[in-house]
Coordinates of C-alpha atoms and ligand atoms in Angstrom, one line a residue:
X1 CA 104.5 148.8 163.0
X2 CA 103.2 151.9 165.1
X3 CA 102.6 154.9 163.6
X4 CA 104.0 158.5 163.7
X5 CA 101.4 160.8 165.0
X6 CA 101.1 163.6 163.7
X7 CA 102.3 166.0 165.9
X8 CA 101.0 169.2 164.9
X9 CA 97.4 168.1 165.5
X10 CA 98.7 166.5 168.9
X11 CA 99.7 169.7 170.1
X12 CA 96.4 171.4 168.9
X13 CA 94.4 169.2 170.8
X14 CA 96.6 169.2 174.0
X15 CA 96.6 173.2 174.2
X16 CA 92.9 172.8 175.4
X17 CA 92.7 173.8 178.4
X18 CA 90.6 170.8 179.5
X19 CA 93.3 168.6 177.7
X20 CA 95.8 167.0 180.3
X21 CA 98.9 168.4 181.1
X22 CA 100.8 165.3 179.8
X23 CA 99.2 162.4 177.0
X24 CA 100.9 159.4 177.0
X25 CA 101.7 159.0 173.2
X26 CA 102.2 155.4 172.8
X27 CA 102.9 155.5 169.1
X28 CA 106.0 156.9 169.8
X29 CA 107.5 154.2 172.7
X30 CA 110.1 152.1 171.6
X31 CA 112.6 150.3 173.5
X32 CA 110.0 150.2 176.9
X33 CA 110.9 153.6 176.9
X34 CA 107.3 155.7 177.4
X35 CA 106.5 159.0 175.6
X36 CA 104.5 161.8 177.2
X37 CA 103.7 164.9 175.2
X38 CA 102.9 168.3 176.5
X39 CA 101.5 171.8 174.4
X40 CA 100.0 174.0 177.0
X41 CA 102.5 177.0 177.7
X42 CA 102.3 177.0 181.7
X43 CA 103.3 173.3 181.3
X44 CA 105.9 173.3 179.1
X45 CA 107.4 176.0 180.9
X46 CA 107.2 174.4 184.8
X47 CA 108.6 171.0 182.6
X48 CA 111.6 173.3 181.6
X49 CA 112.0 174.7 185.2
X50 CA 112.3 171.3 186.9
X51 CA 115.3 169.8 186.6
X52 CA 115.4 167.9 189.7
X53 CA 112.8 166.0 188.4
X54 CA 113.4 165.9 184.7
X55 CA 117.0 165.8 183.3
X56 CA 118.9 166.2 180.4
X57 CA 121.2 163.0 180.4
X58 CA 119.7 161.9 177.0
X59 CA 121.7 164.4 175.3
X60 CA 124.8 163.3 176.9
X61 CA 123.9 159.9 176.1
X62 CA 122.8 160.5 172.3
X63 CA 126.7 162.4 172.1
X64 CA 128.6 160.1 174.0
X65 CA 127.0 157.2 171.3
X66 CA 128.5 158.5 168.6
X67 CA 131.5 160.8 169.7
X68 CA 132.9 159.6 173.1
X69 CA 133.4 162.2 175.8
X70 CA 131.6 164.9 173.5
X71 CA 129.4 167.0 175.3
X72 CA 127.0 170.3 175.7
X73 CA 126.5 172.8 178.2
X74 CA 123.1 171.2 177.6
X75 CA 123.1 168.2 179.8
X76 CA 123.5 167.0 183.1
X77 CA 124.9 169.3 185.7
X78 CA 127.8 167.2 186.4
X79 CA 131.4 168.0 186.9
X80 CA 132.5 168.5 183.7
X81 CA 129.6 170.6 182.7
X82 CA 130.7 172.8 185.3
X83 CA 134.2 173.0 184.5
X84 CA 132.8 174.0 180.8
X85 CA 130.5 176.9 182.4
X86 CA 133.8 178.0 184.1
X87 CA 135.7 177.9 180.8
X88 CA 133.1 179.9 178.9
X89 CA 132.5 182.2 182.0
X90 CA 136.0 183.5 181.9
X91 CA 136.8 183.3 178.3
X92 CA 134.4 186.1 178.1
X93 CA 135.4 187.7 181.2
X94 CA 138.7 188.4 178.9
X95 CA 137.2 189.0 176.3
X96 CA 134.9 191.9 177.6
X97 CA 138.4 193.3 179.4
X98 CA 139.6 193.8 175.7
X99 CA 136.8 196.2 175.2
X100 CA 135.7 199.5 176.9
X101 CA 133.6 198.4 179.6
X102 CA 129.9 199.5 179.4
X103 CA 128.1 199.4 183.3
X104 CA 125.3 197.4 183.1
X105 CA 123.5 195.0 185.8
X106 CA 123.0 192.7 183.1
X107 CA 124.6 189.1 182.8
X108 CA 127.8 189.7 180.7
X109 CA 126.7 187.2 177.6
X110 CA 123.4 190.0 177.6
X111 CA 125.4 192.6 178.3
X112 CA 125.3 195.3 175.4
X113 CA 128.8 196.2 175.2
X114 CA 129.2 192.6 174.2
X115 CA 125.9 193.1 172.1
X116 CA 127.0 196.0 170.2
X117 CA 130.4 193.7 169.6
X118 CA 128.6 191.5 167.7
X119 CA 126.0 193.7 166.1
X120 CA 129.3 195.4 164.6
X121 CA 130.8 192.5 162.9
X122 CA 127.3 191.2 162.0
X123 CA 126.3 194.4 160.5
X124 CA 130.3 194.3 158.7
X125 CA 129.9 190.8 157.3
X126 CA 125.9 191.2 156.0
X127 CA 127.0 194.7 154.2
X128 CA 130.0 193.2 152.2
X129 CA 128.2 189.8 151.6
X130 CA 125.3 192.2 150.1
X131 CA 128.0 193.8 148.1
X132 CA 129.5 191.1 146.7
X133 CA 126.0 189.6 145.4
X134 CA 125.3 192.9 144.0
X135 CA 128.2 192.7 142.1
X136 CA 127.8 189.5 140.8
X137 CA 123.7 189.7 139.9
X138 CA 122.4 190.9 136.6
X139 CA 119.9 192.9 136.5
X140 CA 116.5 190.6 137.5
X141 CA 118.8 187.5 138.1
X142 CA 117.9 186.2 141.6
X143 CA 119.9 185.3 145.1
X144 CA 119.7 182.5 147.6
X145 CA 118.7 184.2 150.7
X146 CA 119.3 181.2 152.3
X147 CA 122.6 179.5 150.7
X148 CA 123.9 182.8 150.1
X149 CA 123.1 185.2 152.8
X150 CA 121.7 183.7 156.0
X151 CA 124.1 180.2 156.6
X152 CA 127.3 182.1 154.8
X153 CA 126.5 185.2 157.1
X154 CA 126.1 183.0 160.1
X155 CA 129.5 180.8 159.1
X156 CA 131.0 184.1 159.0
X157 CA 129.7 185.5 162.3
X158 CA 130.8 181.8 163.8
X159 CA 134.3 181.9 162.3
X160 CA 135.0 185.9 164.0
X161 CA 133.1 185.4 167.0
X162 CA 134.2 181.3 168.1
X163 CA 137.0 181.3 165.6
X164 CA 137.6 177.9 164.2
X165 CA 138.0 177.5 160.8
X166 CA 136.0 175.5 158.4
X167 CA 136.4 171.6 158.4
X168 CA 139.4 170.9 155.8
X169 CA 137.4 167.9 154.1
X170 CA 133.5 167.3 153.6
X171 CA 133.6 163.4 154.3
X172 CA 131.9 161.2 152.0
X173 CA 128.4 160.9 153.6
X174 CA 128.6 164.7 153.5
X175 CA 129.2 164.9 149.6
X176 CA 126.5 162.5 148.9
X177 CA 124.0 164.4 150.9
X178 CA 124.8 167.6 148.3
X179 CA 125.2 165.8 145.2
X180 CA 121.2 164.5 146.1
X181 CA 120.5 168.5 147.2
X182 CA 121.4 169.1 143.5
X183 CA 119.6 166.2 142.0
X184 CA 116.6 167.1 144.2
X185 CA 116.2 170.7 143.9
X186 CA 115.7 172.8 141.0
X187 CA 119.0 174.8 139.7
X188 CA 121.5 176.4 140.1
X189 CA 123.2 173.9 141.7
X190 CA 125.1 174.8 144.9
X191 CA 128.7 174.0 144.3
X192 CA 131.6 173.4 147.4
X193 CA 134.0 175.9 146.4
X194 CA 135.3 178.9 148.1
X195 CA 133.4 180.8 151.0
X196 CA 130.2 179.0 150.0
X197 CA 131.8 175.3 150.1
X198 CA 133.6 176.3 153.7
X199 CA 130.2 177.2 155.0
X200 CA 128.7 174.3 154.0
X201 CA 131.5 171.9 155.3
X202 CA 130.9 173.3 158.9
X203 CA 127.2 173.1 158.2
X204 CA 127.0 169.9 157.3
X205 CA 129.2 168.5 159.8
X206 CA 127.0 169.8 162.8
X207 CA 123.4 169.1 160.8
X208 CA 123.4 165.0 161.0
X209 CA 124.5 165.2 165.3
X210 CA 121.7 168.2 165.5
X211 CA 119.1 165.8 164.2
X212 CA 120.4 162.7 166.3
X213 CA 120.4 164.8 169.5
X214 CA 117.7 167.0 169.3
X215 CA 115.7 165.3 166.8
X216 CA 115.6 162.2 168.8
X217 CA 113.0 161.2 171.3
X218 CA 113.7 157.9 172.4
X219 CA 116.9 155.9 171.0
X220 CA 118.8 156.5 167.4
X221 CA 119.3 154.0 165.5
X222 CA 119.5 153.3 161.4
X223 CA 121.9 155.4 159.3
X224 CA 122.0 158.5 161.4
X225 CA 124.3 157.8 164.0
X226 CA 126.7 156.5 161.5
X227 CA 126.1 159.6 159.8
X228 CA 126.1 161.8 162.9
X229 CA 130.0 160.7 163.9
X230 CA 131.5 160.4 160.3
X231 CA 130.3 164.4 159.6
X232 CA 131.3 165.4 162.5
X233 CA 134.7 164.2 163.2
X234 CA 136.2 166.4 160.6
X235 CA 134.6 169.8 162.5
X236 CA 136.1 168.3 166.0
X237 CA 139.7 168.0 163.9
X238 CA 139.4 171.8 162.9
X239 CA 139.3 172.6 166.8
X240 CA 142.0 170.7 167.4
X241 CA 144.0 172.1 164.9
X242 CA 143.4 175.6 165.4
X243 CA 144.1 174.8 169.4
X244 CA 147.6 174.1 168.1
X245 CA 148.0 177.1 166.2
X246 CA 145.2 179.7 168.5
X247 CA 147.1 182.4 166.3
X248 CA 145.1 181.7 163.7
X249 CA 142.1 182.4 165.2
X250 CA 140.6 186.4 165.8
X251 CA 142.3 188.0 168.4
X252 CA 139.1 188.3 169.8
X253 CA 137.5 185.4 169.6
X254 CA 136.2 182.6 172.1
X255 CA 138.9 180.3 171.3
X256 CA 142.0 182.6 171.7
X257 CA 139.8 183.4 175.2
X258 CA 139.7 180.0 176.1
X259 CA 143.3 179.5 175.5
X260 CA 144.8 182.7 177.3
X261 CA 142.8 181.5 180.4
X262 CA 144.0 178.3 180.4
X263 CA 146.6 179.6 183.3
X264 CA 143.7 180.0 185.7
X265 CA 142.4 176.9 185.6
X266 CA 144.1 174.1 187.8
X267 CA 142.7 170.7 185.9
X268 CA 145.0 168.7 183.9
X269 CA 146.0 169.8 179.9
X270 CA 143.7 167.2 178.6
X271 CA 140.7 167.5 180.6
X272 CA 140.7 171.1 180.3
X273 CA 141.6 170.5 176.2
X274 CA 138.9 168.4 175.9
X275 CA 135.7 170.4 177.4
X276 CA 137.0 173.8 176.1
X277 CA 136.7 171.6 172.6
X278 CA 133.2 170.9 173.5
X279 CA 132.6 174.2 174.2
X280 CA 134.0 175.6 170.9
X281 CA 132.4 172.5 168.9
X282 CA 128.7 173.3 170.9
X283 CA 128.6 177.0 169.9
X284 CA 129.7 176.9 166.4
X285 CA 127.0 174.5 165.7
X286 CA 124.6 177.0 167.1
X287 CA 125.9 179.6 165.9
X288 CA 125.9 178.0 161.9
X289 CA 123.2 175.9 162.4
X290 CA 120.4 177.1 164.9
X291 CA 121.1 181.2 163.7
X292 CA 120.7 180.6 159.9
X293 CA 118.1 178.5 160.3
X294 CA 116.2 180.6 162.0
X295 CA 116.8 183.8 160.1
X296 CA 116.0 182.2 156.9
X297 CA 112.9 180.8 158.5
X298 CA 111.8 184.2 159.6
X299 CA 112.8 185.7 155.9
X300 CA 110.3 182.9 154.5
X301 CA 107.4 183.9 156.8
X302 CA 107.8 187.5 156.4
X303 CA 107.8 186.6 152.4
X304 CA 104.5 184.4 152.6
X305 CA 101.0 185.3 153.1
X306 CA 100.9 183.5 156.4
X307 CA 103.4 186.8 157.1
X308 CA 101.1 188.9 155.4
X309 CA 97.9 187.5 157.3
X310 CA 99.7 188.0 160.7
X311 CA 100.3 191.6 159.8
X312 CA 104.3 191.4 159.4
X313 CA 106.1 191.4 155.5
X314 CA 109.6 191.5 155.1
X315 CA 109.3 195.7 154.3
X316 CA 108.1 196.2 157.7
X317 CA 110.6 193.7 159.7
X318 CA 112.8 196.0 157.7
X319 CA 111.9 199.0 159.0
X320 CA 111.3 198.3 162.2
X321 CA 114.6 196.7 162.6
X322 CA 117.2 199.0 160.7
X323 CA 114.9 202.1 162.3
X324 CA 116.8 203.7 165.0
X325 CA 113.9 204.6 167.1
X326 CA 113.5 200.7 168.1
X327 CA 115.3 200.4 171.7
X328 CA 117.4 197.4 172.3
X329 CA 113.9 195.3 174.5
X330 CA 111.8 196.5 171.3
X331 CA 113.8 195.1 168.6
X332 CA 114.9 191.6 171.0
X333 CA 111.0 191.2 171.2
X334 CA 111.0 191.7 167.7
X335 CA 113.1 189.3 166.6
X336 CA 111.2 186.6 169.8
X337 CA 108.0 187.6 168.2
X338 CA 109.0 186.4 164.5
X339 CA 110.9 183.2 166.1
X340 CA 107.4 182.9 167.9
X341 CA 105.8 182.7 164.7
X342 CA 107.7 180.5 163.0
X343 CA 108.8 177.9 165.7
X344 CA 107.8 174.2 165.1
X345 CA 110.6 173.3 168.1
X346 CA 110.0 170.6 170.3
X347 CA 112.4 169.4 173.7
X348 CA 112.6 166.6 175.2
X349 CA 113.1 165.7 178.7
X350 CA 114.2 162.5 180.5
X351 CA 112.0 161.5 183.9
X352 CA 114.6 160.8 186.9
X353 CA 112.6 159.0 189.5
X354 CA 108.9 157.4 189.6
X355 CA 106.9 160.2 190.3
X356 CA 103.5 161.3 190.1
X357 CA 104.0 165.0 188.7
X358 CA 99.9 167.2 187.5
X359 CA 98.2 164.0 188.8
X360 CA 100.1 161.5 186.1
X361 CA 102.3 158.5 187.0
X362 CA 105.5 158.8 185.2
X363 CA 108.2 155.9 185.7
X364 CA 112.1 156.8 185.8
X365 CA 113.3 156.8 182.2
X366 CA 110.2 158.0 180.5
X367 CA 110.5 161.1 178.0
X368 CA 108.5 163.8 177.8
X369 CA 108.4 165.5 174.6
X370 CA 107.5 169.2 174.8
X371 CA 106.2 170.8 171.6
X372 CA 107.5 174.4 172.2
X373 CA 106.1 175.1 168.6
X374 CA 102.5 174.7 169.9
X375 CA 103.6 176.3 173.3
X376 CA 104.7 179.6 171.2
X377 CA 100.9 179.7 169.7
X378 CA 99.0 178.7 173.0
X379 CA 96.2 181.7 172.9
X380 CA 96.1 181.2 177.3
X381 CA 99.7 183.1 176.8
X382 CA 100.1 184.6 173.7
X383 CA 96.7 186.2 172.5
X384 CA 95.7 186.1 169.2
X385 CA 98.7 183.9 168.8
X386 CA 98.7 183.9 164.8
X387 CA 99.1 187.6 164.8
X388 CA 102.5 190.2 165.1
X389 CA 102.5 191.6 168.6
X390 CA 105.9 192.4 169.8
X391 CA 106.6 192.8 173.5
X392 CA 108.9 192.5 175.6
X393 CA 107.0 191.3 178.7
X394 CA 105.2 188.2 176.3
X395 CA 107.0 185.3 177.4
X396 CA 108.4 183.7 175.2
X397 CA 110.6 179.8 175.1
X398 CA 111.7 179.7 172.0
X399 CA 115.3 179.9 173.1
X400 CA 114.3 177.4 176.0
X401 CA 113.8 178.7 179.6
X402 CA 114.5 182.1 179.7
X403 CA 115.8 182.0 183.1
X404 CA 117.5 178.7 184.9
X405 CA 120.5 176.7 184.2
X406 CA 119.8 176.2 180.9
X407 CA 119.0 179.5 179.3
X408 CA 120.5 179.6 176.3
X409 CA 123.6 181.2 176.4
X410 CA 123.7 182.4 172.7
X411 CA 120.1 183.8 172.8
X412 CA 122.2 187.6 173.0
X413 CA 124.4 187.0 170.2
X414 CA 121.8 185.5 168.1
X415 CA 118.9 188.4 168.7
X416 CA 121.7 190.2 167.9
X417 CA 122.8 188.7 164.7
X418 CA 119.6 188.0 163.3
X419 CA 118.4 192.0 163.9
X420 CA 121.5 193.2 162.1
X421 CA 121.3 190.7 159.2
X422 CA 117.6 191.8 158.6
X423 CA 118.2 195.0 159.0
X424 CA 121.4 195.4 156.3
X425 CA 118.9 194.0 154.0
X426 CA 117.2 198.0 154.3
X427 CA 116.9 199.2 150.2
X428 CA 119.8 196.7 148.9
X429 CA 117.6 193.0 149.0
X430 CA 113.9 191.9 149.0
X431 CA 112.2 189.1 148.8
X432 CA 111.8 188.3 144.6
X433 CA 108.1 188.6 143.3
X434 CA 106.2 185.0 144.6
X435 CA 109.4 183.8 146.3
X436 CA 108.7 180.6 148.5
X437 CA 110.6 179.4 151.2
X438 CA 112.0 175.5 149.9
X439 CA 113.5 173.0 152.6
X440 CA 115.7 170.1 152.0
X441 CA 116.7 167.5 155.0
X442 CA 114.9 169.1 157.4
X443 CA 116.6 172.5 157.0
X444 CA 115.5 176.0 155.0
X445 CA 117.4 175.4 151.4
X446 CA 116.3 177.9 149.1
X447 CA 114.2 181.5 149.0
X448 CA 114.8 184.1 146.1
X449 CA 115.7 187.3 147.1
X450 CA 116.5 190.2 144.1
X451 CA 118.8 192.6 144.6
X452 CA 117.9 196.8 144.5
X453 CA 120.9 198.2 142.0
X454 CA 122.5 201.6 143.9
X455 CA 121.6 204.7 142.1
X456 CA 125.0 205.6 140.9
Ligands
HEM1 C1 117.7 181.7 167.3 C2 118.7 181.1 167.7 C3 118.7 180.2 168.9 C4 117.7 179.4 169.5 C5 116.3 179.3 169.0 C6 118.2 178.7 170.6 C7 117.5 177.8 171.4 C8 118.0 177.2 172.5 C9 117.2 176.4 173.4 C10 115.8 176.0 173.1 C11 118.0 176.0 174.4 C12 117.6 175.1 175.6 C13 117.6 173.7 175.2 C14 117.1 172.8 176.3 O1 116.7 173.3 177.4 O2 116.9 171.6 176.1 C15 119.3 176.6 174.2 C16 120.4 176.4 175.0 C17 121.7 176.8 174.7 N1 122.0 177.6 173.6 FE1 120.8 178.4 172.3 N2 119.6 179.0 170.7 C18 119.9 179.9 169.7 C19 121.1 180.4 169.5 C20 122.3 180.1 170.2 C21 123.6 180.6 169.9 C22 123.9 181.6 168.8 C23 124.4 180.1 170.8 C24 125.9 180.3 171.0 C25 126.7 181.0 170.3 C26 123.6 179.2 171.7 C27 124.1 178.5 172.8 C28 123.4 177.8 173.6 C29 123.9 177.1 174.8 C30 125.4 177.0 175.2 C31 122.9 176.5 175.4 C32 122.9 175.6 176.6 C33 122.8 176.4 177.9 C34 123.0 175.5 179.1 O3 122.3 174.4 179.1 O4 123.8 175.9 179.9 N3 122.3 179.3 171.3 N4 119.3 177.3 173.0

């Protein structure tokens, strides 16, 4: 049996600069199907940028293994992909004509009317979910930052901005993976109920597929799969449902968009159904999963000393964030810098043709698996790569390619969201005396944040 390298010391040794661009990592082969690794910044970044030599169809492939027809914008460039670009493309279209249109010669998903949008029902939900926890803490009792504020404010954002609801039932795979949460972890024990049990039903539907599609390298096999399709089924439900009844939905949210576009489109009801589902079901998993992650990852470095020792605590994200000096490029690089800091991503690409690509002999069907994590702290790039350096011109892939066909879409919305959330934390919640970030199945679980009393 081969073993699993470890891949943070991998990616040390290939950022040197006399490493090669891509090490074959045979450890991590399995099925005939080759791995190559890659750290160095410039290479990770060219990998990125060449998709006519590297695709994305293992994505498709990893969905359509578990839920048929289920895809993301990230994936091959085919037909339907582009009818889903379409969809999203004019669903916000309509939803920027509902607002007063700001000029800018910026795309429209970076644009900042659409940016101040969402800062305003970001900054809404994090102020009354502060609210309601300083209402329910005693005096020295303590919050979960991450339970409690970052996945329900992200579940909140989701639900206004994509407008789905929460799945109606947390299948049994689902149920089992709390109940050994609770067993594992120290209490309190988080309990399904209410708001808190609706967050965790869409979180939990999306985290099993998240790990088989972007945790995998190779193929999926074992339990996940199995686990994958039965969580997720009941979140793909939820869209169909609320397609039924779009009135239940925000007015303006992306699936009351999606349906009042419908009328320009000319494909049939259920292909057009059917990829504005995989739209919907695509960005609420980012938005729950991938945004609360990630801002209860940066709350547990800005807690720690590694924070401390790269000359950023959570007082001075504060500050620098809820001050209204920062322009709009200053606090986005910001928010890049502290997801620079705390990245451990990795991508994964899928070769096309043979090819000899940097001098190395690559068959069709090998992967390469790009630590972006080591690529965020590669010192040819990033300078003193353990320290706080904001700026906007560092460039930064932690939201993938920043330009290309598969930029992220959502990187806007969740700078966005992330900056407000930290910033409503300004005098009402800190990180409690020796608070320390805990993790369970892969994802942030637990950091203690007190509550600051108002002065009456
Ligand atoms: C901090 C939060 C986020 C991070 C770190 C992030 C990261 C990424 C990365 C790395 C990719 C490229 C994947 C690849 O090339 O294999 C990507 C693509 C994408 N992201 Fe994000 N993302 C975030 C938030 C969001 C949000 C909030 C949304 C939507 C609401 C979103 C929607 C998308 C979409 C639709 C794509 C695919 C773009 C395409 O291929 O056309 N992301 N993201």
């Amino acid at each position: 049996m081969s073993v699993a390298p470890d891949l943070a010391a991998l990616g040390q040794r290939l950022l040197d600069p006399a490493a090669p661009a891509l090490e074959h990592v045979p450890e991590l082969d399995r099925a005939g199907i080759r791995v190559f690794a890659a750290a160095r910044h410039e290479v990770v970044s060219a990998v990125l940028c060449e998709e006519t030599l590297f695709s994305l169809r293992h994505y498709d492939e990893l969905l359509e293994q578990v839920l048929p027809g289920t895809r993301y914008l990230v994936g091959e460039n085919d037909a339907n992909r582009r009818l889903r670009l379409r969809q999203l493309h004019a669903a916000q279209n309509w939803l920027d004509a509902r607002r007063v249109a700001e000029s800018s010669d910026l795309p429209p998903n970076l644009a900042p009317g659409f940016r101040n949008w969402v800062a305003g029902i970001a900054r809404e939900e994090a102020a009354s979910l502060i609210d309601r926890l300083a209402a329910r803490s005693g005096a020295g009792e303590s919050v979960n930052f991450v339970r409690e504020y970052a996945f329900l404010l992200s579940y909140r954002v989701a639900r206004r901005i994509i407008g789905v609801a929460a799945p109606a039932a947390m299948p049994l795979p689902a149920r089992i993976m709390l109940l050994a949460r609770n067993l594992m972890r120290p209490r309190p024990w988080i309990r399904p109920r209410d708001e808190l049990g609706a967050s965790l039903r869409t979180l939990l539907a999306q985290q099993p597929l998240f790990g088989h599609v972007f945790g995998t390298v190779t193929v999926s096999t074992g339990i996940l799969p199995w686990l994958s399709r039965t969580c997720a089924r009941p979140a793909l439900d939820a869209i169909d449902e609320a397609w039924e009844l779009p009135g239940t939905a925000p007015e303006d949210s992306l699936l009351r968009a999606l349906v009042a576009v419908r009328k320009d489109f000319d494909e049939p009801d259920d292909l057009y159904r059917e990829q504005a589902r995989n739209v919907l079901f695509e960005l609420t998993g980012a938005l729950v999963l991938i945004v609360g992650k990630a801002l209860s990852e940066i709350a547990g470095f800005a807690s720690s000393n590694d924070g401390r020792n790269a000359g950023i605590d959570w007082s001075s994200l504060v500050e620098r964030l809820a001050g209204h000096e920062a322009d709009p490029a200053t606090r986005d690089a910001t928010i890049n810098e502290m997801l620079r800091l705390v990245d451990t991503s990795r991508l994964v690409r899928t070769v096309r043709q043979d090819t000899t690509w940097r001098g190395i002999s690559l068959a069709a069907g090998d992967r390469l698996l790009l630590l972006v994590g080591a690529a965020s702290h590669d010192p040819a790039a990033f300078a003193e790569p353990m320290r706080f350096a904001p700026d906007p011109l560092r460039p930064y892939l932690t939201s993938g390619a920043l330009q290309g066909p598969h930029a992220c879409y959502g990187r806007g919305i969740a700078w966005t969201v992330l900056a407000e959330a930290i910033a409503a934390t300004a005098g009402r919640m800190a990180p409690a005396a020796g608070a320390k970030p805990a993790s369970f199945a892969g994802l942030p679980d637990d950091l203690a944040f007190t509550i600051t009393r108002r002065q009456p």
